[in-house]
Short mmCIF file of C-alpha atoms in Angstrom, two decimals:
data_model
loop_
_atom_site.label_atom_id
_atom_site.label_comp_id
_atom_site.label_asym_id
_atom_site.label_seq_id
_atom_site.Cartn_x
_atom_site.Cartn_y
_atom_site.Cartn_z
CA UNK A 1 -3.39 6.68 -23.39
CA UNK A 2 -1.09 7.25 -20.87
CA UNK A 3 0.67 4.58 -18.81
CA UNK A 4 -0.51 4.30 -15.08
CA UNK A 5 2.42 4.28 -12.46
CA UNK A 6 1.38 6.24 -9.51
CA UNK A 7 1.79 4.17 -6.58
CA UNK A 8 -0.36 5.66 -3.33
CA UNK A 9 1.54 4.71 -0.09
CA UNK A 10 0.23 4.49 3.61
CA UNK A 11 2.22 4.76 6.76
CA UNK A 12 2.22 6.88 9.99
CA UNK A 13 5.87 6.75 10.28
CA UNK A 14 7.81 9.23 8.03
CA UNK A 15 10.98 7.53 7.58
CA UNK A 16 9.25 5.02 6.16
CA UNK A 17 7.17 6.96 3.67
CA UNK A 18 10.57 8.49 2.52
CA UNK A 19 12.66 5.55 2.41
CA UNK A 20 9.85 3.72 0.04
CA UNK A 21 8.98 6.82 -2.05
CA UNK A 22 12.94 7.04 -2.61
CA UNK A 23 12.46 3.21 -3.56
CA UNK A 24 10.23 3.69 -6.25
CA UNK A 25 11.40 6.86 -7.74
CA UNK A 26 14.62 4.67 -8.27
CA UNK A 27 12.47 2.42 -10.17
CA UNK A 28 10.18 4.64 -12.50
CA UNK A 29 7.15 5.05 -10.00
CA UNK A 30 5.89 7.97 -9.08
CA UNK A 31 4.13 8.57 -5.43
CA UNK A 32 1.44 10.05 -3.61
CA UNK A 33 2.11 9.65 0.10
CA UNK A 34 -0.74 9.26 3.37
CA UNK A 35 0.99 10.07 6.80
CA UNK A 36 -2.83 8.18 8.06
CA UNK A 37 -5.89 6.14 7.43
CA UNK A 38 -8.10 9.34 7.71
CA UNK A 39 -5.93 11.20 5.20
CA UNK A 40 -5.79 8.21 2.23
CA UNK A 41 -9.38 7.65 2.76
CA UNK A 42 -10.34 11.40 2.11
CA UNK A 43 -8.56 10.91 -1.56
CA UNK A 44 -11.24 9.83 -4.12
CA UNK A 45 -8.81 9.66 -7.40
CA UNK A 46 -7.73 5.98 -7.38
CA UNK A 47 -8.31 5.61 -11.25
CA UNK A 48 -4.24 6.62 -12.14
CA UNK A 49 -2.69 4.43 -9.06
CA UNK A 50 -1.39 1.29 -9.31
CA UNK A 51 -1.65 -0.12 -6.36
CA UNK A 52 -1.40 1.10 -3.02
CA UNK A 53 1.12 -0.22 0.04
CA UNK A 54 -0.21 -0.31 2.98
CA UNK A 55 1.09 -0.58 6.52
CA UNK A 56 -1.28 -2.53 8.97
CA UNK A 57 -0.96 -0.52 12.20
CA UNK A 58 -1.86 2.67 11.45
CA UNK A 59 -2.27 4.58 15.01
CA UNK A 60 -6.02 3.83 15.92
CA UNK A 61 -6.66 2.25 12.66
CA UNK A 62 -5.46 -1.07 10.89
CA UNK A 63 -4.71 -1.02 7.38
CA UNK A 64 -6.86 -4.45 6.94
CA UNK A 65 -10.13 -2.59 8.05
CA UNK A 66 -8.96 0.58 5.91
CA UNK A 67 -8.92 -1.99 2.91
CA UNK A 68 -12.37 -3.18 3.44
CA UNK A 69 -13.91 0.08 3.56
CA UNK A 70 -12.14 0.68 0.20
CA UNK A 71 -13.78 -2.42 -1.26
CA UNK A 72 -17.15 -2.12 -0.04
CA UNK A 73 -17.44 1.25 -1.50
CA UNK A 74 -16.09 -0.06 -5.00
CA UNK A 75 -12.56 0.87 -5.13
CA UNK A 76 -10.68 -2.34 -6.17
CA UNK A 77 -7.41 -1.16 -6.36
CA UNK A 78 -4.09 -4.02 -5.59
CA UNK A 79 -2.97 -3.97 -2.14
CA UNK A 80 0.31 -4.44 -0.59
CA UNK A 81 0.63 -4.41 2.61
CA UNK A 82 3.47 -3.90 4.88
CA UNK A 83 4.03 -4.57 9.42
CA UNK A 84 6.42 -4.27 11.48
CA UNK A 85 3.95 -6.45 14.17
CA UNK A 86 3.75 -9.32 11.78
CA UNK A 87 1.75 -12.33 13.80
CA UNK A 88 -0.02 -15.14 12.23
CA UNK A 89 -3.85 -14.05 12.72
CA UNK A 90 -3.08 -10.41 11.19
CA UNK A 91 -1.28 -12.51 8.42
CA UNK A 92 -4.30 -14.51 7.29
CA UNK A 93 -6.35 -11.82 7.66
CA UNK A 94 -4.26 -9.60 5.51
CA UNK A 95 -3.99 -12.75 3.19
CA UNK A 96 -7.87 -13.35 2.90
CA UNK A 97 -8.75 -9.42 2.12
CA UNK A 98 -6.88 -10.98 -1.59
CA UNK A 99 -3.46 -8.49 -0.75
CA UNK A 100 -1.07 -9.02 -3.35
CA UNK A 101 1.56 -9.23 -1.23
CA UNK A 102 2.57 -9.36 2.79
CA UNK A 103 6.16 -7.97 3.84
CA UNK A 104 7.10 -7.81 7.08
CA UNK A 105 9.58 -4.62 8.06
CA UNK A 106 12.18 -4.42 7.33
CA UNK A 107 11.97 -5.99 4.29
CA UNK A 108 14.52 -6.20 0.94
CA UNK A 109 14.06 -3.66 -1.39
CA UNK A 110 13.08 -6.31 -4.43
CA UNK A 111 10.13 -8.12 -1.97
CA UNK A 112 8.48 -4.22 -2.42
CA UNK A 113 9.27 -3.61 -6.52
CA UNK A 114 8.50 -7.18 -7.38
CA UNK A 115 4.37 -6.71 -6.47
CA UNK A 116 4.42 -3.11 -7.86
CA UNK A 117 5.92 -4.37 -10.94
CA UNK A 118 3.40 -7.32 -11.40
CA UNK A 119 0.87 -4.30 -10.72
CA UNK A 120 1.71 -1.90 -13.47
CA UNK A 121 2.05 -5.13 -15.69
CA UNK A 122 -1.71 -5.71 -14.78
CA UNK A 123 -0.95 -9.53 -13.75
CA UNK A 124 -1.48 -8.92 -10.34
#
């Protein structure tokens, strides 16, 4: 069996998808990257990811709702999710939907690979 360590990433803003997938690829993880909501939630092959991160404020869309949609359709996959518009209600929110793990941009490298890490370990 072959080890699992595709990590699916979500964020409108392309210097962000690049700095993170340049992140990971550092560490051993390989990427599949969603410039939208409407473009991740097209993609119906979760079983090889990880986890996905997740930015909140995705144009129209939050990444909180995009998470729920995921979940009521079955897909249980770990969450991390990521803002730059970090405020306490969209915290607990993000916090409740059972995220394993908030980061606020711009965040240190090690806040990102620590969750991924516990992910691919399977004890998040």
């Amino acid at each position: 069996m072959s080890k699992r360590n595709t990590v699916f990433v979500v964020d409108d803003d392309p210097g962000m998808l690049r700095g993170v997938r340049r992140l990971l690829s550092a560490h051993g993880y390989d990427c599949v990257l969603f410039q939208s909501a409407e473009a991740f939630q097209k993609h119906d092959d979760f079983e090889h990811a990880i986890c996905v991160i997740l930015d909140i404020n995705l144009n129209q869309q939050s990444g909180i709702d995009v998470r729920r949609r995921l979940q009521e359709v079955g897909v249980s996959i770990p969450v991390i999710f990521i803002t730059g518009n970090d405020n306490p209600t969209t915290r607990m929110a993000a916090i409740a939907s059972g995220c394993l793990a908030y980061l606020t941009k711009p965040f240190v490298a090690e806040s990102l690979i620590e969750p991924v890490n516990r992910a691919a370990a399977g004890t998040a």
